[in-house]
Short mmCIF file of C-alpha atoms in Angstrom, two decimals:
data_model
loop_
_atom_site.label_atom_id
_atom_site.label_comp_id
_atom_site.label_asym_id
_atom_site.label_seq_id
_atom_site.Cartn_x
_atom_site.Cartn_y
_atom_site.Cartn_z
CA UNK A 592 -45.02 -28.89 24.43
CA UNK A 593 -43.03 -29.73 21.24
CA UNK A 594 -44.09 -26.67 20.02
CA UNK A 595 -42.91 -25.00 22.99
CA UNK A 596 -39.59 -26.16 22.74
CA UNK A 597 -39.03 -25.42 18.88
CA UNK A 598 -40.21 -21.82 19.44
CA UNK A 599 -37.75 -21.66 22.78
CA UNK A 600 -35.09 -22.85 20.23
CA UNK A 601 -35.36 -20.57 17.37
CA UNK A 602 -35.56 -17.23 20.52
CA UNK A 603 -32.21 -18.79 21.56
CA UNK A 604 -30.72 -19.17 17.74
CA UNK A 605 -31.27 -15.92 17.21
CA UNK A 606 -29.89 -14.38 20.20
CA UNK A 607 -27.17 -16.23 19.89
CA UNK A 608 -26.95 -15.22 15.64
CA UNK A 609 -27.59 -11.23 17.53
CA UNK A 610 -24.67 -12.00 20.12
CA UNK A 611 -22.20 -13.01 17.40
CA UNK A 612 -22.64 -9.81 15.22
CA UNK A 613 -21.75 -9.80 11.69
CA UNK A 614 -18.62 -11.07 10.52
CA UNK A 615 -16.00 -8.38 10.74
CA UNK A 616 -14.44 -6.75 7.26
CA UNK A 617 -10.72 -6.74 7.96
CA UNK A 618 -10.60 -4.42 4.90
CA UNK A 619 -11.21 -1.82 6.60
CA UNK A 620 -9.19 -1.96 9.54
CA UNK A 621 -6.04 0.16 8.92
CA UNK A 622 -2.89 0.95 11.97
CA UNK A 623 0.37 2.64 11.44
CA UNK A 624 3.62 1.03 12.69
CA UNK A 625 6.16 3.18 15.25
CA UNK A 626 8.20 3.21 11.98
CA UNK A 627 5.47 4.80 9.55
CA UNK A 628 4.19 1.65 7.61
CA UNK A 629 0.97 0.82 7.06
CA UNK A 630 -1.04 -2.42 8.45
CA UNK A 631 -4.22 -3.36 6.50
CA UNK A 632 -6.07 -6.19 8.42
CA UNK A 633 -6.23 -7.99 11.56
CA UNK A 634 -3.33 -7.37 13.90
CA UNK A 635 -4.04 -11.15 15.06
CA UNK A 636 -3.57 -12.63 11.97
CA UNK A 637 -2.10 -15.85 11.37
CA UNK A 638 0.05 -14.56 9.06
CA UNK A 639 1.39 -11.32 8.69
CA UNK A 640 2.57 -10.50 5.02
CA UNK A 641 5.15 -7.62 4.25
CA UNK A 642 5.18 -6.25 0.87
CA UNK A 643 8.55 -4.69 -0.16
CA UNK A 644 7.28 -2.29 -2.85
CA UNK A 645 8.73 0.59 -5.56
CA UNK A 646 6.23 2.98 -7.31
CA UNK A 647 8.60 2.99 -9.97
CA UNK A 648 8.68 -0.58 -10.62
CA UNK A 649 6.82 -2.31 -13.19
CA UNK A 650 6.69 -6.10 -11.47
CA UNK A 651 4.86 -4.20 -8.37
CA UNK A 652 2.35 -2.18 -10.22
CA UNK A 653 1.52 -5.96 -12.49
CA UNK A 654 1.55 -7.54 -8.61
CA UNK A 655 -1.10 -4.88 -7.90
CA UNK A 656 -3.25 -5.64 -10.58
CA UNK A 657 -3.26 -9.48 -10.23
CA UNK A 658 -3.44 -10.04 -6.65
CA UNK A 659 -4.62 -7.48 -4.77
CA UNK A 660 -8.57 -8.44 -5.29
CA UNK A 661 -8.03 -12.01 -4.04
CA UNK A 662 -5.43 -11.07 -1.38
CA UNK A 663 -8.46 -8.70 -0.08
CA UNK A 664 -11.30 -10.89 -0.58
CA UNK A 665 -9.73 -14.50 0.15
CA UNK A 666 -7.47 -13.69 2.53
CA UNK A 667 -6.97 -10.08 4.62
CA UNK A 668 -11.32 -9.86 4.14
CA UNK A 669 -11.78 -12.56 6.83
CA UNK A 670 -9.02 -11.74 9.36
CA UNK A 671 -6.97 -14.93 7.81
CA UNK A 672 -3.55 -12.35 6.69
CA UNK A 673 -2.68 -8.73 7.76
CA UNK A 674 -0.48 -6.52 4.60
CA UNK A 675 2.15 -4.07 5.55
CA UNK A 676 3.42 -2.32 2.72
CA UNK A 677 7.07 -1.15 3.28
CA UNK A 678 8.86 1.18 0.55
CA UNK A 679 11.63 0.89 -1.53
CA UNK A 680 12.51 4.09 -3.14
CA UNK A 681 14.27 3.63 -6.44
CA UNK A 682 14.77 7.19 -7.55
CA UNK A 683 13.17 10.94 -6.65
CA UNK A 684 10.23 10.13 -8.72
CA UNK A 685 9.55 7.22 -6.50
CA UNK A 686 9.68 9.12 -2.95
CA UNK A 687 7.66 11.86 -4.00
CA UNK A 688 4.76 9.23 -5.05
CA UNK A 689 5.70 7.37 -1.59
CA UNK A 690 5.53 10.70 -0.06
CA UNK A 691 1.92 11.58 -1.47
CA UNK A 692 0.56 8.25 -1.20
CA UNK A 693 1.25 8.72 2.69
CA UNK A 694 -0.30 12.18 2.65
CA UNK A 695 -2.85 12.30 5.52
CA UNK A 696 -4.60 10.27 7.66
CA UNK A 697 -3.26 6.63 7.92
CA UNK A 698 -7.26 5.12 6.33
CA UNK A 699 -6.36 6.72 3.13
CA UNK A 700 -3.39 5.00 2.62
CA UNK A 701 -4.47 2.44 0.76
CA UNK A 702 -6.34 3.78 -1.37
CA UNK A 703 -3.86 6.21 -2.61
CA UNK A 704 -1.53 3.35 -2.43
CA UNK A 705 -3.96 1.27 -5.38
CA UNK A 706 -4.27 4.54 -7.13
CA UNK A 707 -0.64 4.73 -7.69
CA UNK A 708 -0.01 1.78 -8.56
CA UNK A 709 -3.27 0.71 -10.73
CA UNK A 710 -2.33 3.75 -13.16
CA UNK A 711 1.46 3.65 -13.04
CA UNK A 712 1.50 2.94 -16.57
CA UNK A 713 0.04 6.45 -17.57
CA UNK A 714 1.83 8.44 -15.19
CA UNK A 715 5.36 6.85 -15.19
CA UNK A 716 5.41 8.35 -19.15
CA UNK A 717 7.30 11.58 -18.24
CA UNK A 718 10.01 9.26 -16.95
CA UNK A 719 10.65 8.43 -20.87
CA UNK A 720 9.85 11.77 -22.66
CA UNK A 721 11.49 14.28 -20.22
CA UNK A 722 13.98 17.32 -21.26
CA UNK A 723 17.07 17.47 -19.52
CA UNK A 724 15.85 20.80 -17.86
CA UNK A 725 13.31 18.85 -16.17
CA UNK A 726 15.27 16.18 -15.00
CA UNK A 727 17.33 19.29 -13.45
CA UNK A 728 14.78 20.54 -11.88
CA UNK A 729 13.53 17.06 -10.26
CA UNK A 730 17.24 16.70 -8.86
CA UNK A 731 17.88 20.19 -7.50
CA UNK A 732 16.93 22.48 -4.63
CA UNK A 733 14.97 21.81 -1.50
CA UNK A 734 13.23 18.73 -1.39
CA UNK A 735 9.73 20.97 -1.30
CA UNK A 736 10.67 22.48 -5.01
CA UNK A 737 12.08 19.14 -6.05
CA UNK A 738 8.75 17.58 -5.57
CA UNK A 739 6.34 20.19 -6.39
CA UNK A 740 8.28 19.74 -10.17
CA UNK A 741 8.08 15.74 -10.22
CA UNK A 742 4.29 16.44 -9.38
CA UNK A 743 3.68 19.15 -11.55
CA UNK A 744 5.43 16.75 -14.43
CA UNK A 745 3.82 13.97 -13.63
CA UNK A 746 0.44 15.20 -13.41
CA UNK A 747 0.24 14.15 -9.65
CA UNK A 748 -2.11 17.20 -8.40
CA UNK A 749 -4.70 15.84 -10.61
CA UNK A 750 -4.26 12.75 -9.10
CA UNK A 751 -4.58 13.61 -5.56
CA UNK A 752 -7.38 15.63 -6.54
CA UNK A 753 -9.34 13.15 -7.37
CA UNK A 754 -8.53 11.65 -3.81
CA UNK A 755 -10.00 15.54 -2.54
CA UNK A 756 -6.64 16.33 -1.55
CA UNK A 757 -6.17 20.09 -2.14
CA UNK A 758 -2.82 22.05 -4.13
CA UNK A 759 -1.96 23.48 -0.61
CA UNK A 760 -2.18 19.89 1.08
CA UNK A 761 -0.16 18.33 -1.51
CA UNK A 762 2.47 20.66 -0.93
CA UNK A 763 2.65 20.44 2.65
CA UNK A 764 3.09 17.02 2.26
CA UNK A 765 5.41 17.30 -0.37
CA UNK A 766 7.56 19.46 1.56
CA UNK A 767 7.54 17.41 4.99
CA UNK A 768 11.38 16.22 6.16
CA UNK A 769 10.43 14.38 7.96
CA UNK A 770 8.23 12.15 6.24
CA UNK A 771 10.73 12.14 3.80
CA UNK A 772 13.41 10.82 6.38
CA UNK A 773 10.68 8.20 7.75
CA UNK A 774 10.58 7.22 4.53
CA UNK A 775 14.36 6.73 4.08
CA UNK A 776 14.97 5.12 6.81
CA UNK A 777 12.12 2.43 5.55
CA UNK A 778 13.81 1.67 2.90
CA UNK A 779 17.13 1.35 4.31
CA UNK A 780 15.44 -1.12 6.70
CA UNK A 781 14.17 -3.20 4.15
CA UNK A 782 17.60 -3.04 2.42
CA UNK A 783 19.23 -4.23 5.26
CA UNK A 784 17.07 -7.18 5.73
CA UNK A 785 18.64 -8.50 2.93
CA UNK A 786 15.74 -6.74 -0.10
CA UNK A 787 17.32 -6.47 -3.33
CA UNK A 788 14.72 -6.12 -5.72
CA UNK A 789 10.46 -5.45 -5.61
CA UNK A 790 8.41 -6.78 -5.41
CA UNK A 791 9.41 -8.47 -2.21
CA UNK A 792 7.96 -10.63 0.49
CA UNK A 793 8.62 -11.61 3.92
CA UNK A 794 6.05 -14.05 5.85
CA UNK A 795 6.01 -13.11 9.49
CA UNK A 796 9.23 -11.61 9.29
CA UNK A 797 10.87 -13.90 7.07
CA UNK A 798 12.13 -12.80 3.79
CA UNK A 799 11.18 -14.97 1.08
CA UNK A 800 13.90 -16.18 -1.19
CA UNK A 801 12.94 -16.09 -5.12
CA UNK A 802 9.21 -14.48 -5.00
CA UNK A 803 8.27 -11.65 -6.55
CA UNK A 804 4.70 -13.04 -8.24
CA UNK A 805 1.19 -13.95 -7.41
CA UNK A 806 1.91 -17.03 -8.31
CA UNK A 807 5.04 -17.87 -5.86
CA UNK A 808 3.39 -15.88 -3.29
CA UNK A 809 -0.06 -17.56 -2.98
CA UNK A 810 1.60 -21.05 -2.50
CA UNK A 811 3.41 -19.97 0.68
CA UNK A 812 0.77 -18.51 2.55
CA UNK A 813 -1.74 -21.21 2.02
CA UNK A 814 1.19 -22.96 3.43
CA UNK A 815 1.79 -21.08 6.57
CA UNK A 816 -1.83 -20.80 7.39
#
């Protein structure tokens, strides 16, 4: 009989284990908002952070680096904290990497989000060493032939290529208005909210006054949790 019941017992531990499925990856889990930014994580989470971010800007590409593994793993990974990522564009060179980073489908987002912003340091060079003719060229004419220069300059179709984006999908996407406006109106958004400088932070909607590190950040969610 007792060995009747422990066998009984382990059936219904299992089933149970079977029932619950494996804990879900919140990684992976990616939705666009009705104004074009991008959600990665559980739409249920406790606490929804909002990154303010500039491709141009050092402080984000260092914020990158340090926290985005244990934001991921720690945090977003078990459905604890949802990311939006919300654009501030600085200068041309800035929208056309928003504008690329947001080429295609919303799941590759992210990725070409980290790729910009991992190897900033390398690509922002031009920035430094460019003739004036260039600089001319990233300021004038449609926004289609300003971009396709700040990518050509910036080695930004090698890039994407390495993401298997294509020359004549990069320049669709560098030519799209309306992305362009989307993005534009983002960032006027996020300057209206009161955002003055990236990166910056708002914890279910509320801006957060003197952060712009790891370090500051970390404190406040562990908090609201």
């Amino acid at each position: 009989m007792n060995r009747l019941i422990k066998i009984l017992a382990i059936a219904a531990a299992s089933t149970l284990s079977i029932a619950a499925g494996p804990a879900a990856n919140w990684n992976v889990a990616v939705a666009l908002t009705p104004t074009g930014s991008h959600v990665l994580g559980n739409p249920a989470a406790k606490v929804k952070l909002t990154e303010f971010v500039s491709y141009t800007c050092p402080h984000c590409a260092h914020f990158e680096s340090e926290a985005d593994a244990t934001l991921r793993l720690g945090y977003v990974r078990p459905g604890k904290v949802s990311v939006e990522v919300r654009h501030m564009l600085r200068d041309p060179i800035d929208l056309t990497a928003a504008m690329l980073t947001n080429c295609g489908s919303k799941d590759k987002f992210f990725l070409n989000h980290g790729m910009f912003m991992r190897s900033q340091a390398t690509w922002i060079k031009p920035m430094m060493t460019a003739s004036s003719a260039q600089r001319t060229r990233w300021t004038s004419g449609d926004l289609g032939a300003r971009n396709r220069a700040i990518a050509a300059d910036f080695h930004f179709y090698e890039m994407m290529a390495t993401r298997g984006y294509d020359r004549i999908s990069v320049d669709r996407c560098l030519a799209d208005k309306a992305m362009a406006e989307r993005l534009s109106k983002q960032a006027q958004a996020a300057s209206d909210l009161g955002v003055q400088s990236t990166p910056s932070f708002a914890i279910n909607g509320a801006l957060l006054a003197g952060t712009n590190e790891w370090s500051v950040l970390k404190p406040q969610i562990d908090l609201a949790l």
